[in-house]
Structure formats: C-alpha cells, structure tokens
mmCIF file of C-alpha atoms in Angstrom:
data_model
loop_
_atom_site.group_PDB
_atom_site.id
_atom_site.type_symbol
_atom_site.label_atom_id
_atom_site.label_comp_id
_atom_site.label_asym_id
_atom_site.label_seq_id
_atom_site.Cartn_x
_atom_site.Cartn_y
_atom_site.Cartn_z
ATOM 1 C CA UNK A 1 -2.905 4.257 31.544
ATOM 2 C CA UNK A 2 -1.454 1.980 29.130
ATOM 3 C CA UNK A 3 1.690 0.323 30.932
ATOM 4 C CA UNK A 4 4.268 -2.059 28.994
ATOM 5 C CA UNK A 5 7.473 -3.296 31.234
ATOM 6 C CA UNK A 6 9.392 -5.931 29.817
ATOM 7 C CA UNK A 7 11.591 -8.473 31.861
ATOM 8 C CA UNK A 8 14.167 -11.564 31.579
ATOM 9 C CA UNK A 9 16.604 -9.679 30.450
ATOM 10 C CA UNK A 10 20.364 -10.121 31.341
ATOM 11 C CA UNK A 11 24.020 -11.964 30.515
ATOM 12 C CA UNK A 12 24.035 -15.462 28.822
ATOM 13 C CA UNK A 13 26.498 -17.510 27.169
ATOM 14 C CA UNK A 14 26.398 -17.247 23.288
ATOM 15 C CA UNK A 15 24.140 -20.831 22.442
ATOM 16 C CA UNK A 16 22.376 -19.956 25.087
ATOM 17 C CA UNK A 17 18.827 -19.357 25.632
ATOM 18 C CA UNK A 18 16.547 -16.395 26.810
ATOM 19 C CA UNK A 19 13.119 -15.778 27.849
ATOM 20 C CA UNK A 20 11.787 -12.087 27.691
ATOM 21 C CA UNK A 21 8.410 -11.399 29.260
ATOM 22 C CA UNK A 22 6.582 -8.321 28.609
ATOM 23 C CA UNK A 23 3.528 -7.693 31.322
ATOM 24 C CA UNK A 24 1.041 -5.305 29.579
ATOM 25 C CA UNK A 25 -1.693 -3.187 31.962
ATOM 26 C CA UNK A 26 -4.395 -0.468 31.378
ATOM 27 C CA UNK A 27 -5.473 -1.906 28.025
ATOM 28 C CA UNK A 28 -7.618 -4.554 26.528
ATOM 29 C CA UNK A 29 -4.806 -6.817 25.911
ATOM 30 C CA UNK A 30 -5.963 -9.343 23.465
ATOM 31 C CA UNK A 31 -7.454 -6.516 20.854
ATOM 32 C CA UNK A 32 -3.750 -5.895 19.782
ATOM 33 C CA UNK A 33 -1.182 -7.046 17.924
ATOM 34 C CA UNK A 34 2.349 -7.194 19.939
ATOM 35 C CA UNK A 35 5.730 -6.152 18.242
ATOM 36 C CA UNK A 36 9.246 -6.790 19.857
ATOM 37 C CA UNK A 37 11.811 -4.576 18.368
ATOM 38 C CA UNK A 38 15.311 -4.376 19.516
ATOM 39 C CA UNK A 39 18.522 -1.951 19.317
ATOM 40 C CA UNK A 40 21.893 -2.664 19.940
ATOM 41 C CA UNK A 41 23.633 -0.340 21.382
ATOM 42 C CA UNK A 42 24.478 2.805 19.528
ATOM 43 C CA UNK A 43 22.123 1.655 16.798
ATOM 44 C CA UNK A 44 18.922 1.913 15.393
ATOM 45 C CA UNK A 45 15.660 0.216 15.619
ATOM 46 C CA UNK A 46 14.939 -3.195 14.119
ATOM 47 C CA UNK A 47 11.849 -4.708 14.186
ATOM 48 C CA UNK A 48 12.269 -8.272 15.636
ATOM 49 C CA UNK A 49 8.455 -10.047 15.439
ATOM 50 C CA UNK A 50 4.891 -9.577 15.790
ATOM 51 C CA UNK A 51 2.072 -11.740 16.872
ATOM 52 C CA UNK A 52 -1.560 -11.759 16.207
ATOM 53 C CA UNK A 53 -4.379 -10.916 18.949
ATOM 54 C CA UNK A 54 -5.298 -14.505 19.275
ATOM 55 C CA UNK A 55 -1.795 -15.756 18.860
ATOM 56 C CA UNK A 56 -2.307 -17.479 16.047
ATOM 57 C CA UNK A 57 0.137 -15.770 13.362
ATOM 58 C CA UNK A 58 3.501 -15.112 13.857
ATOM 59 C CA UNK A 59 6.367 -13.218 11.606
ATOM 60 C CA UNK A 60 9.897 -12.352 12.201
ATOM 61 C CA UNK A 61 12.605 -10.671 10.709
ATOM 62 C CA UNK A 62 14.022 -13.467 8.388
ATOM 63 C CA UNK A 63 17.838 -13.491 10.626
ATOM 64 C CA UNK A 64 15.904 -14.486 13.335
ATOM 65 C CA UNK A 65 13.532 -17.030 11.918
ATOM 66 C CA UNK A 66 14.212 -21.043 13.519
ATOM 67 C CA UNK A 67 15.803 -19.065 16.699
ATOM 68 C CA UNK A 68 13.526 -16.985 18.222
ATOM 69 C CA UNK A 69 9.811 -17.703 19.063
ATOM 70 C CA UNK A 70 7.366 -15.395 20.091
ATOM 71 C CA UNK A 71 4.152 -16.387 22.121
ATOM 72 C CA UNK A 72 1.235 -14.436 24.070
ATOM 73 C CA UNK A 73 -0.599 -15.584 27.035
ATOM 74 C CA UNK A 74 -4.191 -13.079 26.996
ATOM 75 C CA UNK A 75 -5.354 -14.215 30.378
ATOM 76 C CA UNK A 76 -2.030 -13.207 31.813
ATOM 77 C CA UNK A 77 -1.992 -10.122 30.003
ATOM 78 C CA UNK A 78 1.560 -11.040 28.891
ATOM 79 C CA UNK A 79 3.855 -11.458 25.264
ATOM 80 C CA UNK A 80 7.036 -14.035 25.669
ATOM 81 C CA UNK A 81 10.176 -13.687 22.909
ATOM 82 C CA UNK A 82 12.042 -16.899 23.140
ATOM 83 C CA UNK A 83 15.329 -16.092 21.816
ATOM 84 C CA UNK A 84 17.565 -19.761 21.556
ATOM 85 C CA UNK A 85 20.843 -20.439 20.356
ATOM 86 C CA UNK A 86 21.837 -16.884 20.922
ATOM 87 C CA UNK A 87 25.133 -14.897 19.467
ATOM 88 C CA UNK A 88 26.801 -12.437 20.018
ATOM 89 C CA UNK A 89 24.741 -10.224 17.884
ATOM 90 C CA UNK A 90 21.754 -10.307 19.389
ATOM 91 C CA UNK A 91 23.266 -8.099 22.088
ATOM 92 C CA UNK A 92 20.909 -4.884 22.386
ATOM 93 C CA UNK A 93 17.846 -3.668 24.126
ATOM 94 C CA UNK A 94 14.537 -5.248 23.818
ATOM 95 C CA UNK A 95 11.111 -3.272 23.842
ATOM 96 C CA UNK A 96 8.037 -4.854 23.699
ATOM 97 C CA UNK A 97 5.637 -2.403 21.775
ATOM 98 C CA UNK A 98 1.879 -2.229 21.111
ATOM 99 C CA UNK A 99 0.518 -2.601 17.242
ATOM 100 C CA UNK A 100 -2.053 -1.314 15.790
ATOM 101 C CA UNK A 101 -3.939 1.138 13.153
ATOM 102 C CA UNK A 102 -1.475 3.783 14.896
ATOM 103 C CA UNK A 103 1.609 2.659 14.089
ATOM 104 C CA UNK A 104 3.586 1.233 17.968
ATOM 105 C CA UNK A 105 1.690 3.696 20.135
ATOM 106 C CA UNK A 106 2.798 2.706 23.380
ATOM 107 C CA UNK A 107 6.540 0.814 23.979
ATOM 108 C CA UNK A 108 8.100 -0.700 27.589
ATOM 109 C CA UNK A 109 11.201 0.680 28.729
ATOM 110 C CA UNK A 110 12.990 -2.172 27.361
ATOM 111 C CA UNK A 111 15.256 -5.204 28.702
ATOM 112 C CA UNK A 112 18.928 -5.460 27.961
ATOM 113 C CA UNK A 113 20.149 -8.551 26.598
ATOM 114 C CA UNK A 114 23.991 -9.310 26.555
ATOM 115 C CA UNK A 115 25.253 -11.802 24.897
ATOM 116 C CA UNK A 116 28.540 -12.591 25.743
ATOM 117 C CA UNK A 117 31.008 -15.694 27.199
ATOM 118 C CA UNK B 1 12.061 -5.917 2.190
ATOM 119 C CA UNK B 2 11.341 -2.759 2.205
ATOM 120 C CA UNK B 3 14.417 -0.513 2.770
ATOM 121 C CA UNK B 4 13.739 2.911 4.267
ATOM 122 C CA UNK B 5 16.157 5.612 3.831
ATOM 123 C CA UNK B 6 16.157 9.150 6.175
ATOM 124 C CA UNK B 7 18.051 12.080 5.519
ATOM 125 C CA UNK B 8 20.148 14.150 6.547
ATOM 126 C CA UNK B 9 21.568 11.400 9.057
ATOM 127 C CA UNK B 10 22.488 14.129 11.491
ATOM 128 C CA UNK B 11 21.606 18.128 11.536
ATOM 129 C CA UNK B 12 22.639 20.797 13.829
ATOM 130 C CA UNK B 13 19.804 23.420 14.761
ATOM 131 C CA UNK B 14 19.055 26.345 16.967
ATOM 132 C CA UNK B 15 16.200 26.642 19.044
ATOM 133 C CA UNK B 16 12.961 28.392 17.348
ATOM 134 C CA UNK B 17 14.173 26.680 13.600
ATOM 135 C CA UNK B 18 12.279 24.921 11.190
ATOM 136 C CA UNK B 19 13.679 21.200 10.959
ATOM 137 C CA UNK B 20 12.490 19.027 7.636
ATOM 138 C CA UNK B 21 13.293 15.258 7.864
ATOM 139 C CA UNK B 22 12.812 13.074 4.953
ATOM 140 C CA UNK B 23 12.021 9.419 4.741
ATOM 141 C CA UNK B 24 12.002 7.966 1.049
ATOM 142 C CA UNK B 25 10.764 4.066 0.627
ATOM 143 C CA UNK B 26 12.025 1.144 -1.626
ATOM 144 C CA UNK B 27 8.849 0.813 -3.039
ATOM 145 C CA UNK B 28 5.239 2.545 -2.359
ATOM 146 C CA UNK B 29 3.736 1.868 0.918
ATOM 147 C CA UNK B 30 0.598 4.538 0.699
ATOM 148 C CA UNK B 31 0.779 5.959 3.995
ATOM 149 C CA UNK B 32 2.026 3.146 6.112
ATOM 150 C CA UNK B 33 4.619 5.603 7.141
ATOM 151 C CA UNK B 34 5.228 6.630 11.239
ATOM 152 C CA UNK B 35 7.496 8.602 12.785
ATOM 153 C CA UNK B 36 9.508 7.985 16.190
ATOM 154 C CA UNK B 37 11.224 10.250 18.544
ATOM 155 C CA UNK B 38 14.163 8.521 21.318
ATOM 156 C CA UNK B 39 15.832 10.280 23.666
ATOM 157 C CA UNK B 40 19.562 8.986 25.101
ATOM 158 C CA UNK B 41 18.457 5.633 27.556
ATOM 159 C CA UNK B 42 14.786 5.878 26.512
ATOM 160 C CA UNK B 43 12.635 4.454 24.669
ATOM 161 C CA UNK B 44 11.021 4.879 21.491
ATOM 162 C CA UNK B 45 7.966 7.475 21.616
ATOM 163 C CA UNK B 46 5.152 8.085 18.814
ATOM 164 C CA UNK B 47 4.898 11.019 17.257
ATOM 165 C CA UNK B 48 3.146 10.295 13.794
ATOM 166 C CA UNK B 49 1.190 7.964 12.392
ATOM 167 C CA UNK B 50 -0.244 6.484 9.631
ATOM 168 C CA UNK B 51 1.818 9.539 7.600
ATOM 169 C CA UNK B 52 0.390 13.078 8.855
ATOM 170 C CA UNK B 53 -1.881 11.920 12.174
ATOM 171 C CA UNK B 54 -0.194 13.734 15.241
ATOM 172 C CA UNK B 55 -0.448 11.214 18.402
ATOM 173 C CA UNK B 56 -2.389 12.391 20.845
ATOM 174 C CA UNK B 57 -0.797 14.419 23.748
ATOM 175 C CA UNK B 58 1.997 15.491 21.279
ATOM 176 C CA UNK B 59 2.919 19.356 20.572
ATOM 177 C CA UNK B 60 1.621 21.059 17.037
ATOM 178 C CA UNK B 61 4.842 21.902 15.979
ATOM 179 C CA UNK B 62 5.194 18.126 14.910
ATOM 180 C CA UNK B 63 3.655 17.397 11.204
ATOM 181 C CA UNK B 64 4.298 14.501 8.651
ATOM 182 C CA UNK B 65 3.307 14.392 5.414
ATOM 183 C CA UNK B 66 4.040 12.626 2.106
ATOM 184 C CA UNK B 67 2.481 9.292 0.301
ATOM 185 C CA UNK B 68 3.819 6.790 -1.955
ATOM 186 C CA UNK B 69 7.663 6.848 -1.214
ATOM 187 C CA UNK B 70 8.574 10.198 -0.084
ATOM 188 C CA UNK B 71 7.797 11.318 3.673
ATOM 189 C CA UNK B 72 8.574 14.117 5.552
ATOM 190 C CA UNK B 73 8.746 15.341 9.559
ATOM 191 C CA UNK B 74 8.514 18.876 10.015
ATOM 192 C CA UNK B 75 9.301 20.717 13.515
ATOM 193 C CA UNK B 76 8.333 23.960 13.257
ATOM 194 C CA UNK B 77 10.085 26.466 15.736
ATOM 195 C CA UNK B 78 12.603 23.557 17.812
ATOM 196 C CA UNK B 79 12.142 23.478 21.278
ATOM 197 C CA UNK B 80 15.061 22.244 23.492
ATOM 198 C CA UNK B 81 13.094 19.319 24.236
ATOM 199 C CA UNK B 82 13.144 17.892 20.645
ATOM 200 C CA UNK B 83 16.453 17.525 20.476
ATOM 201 C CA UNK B 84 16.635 13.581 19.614
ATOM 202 C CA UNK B 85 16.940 11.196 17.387
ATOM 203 C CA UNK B 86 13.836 10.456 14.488
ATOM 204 C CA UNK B 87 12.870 7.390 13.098
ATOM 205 C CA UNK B 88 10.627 6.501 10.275
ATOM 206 C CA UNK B 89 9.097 3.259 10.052
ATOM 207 C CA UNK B 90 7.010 1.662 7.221
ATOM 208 C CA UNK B 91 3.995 -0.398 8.292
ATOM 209 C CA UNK B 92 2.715 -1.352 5.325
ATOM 210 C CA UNK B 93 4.415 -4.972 5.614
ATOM 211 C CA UNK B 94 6.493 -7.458 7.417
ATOM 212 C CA UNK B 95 9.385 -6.616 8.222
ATOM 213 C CA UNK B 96 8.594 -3.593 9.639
ATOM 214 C CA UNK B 97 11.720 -1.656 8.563
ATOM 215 C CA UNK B 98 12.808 1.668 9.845
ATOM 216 C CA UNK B 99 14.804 4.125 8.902
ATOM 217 C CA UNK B 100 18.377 4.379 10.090
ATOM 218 C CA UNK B 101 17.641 7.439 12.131
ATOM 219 C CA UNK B 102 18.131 11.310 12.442
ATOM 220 C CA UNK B 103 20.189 12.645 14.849
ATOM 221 C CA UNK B 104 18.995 16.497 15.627
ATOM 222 C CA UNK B 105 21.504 18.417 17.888
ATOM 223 C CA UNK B 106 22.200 21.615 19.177
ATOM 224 C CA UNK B 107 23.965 24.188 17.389
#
C-alpha cells in the first residue's frame, strides 16, 4: 500500500527556517516524480514544487523561487522542502504528493506549518 | 501561468442529484486536466485523471470529460459521502495550477 506521511512541521519565527520531510513506503520510490503542494487555511490548493526521479530537475512556483529548496534522498525513500526566510504567508498545510502519468495519485496527510512571532 | 477557473464556486444539492462542475483553462492544455475531492481536515484524494480516467477504487457515478479548455465533473445520483469540496488541476505545465475549488453542500 502506497504510504506518504510528511513531518517537520510546526511554529517558527517569520525569517526563520523549516525542514519538511516526507517518508514514502509501498512504492518504488525513485520511478516518480514528487510534488509538495500546500493550503493555507480556509484556502485552496497551490502547487509549491516538484522534483525529478533522479533529483536532478527542480521547479517551483515563481513566489517561492530563492526561498525554498526541494531535495530527494532515493535510498531513504524520502523528499525534503527546505522552506528559508519564511513569512507569514507561508502559513498552511503541507502535503507531499506522488506525480505521475495519473495526475497526484496518492498524497500524505500533510504537516502544518505556522508561521508566526 | 496557466489560470484555471471552476464554477459554480459553491452549489447546494440533494442526495440522488446530478452535480456538473466545470473547469475552463487560460489556454489549451489537451487533457492535462485532473480532478480532486477534500473533505474538512483531510487531504486531497484523486478522483480523475488525465481528463475522463476514473482512479481506481473510485465509485462510477464520478466522470470527467472535456479537452482543450473546457472540463467537466459529473456526479451522477450524490451520495452523502460526496459532499466536499472539487478541485481541478492542469498538468500540462509548471506551475501546476488548480482551480479555486467547488464547494458541494447539502440542501
């Protein structure tokens, strides 16, 4: 069974800095492309950034570009989002989701990041 | 980017109804088009992908349809359990923008 459970979540200080972790199970790992998407609360979706099987390309959504970083470690089985210099508008839930030909097939339950002094 | 744009943003149905959502994009993305249901506190679950594919384990009454820029959901005959909020998403590139949501509640 495919199993996605993010962590790191929690209060920091806005110009902070954050490290989410998602651990993925039950699934060849490195095959897929890995999404973070986030919602604040009372909001909709918004895809955050992707990154490649091999971790090799990244995007982002183009607010977030210089701040946030995402990275993948295959033989951990494991997707990071380092989020830096953080405001108070990146206050929302995280999800960690799995890519691929369809669409984000499988998302964690999400970690809630509050930003806030 | 691609903007995506659902309506209605909210409907009120009865159980057993026929709901239509509608998704229209910016610009034509083929059928890079999914749909999304969330519950209150959960998170995001597939329903549709690539624009009329049912995921698996999901109930018939769910359908999409559409190409190009114009996309529809379709729940025929509600069941209490769909009552949510939808979300279309383009895939066809980066960002992955989705739609500001439907909200479907109870009449």
């Amino acid at each position: 069974e495919v199993e996605l459970v993010e962590s790191g979540g929690g209060l920091v200080q806005p110009g902070g800095s954050l490290r989410l972790s998602c651990a993925a199970s039950g699934f060849s790992f490195g095959n897929y492309w890995m999404h973070w998407v986030r919602q604040a609360p009372g909001q909709g979706l918004v895809w955050v950034s992707r990154i490649s099987k091999d971790g090799i390309i990244t995007n982002y959504a183009e607010s977030l570009k210089g701040r946030f970083t995402v990275s993948r470690d295959n033989a951990k089985n494991t997707v990071y989002l380092e989020m830096q210099s953080v405001r108070a508008e990146d206050t929302a839930v995280y999800y960690c989701t799995r890519g691929g030909d369809r669409g984000f097939d499988h998302w964690g339950p999400g970690t809630l990041v509050t930003v806030s002094s | 980017d691609i903007q995506m744009t659902q309506s209605p943003l909210s409907l009120s149905a009865s159980v057993g109804d026929r709901v239509t959502i509608t998704c229209r994009a910016s610009q034509s993305i083929s059928t890079y088009l999914n749909w999304y249901q969330q519950k209150p506190g959960q998170a995001p679950k597939a329903l549709i992908y690539v624009a009329s594919n049912v995921q698996s384990g999901v109930p018939s009454r769910f359908s999409g349809s559409g190409i190009g820029t114009d996309f529809t959901l379709t729940i025929t005959s509600l069941q209490p359990e769909d009552f949510a909020t939808y979300y279309c998403q383009q895939s066809y590139n980066t960002p992955y923008t989705f739609g500001q949501g439907t909200k479907v509640e109870i009449k």
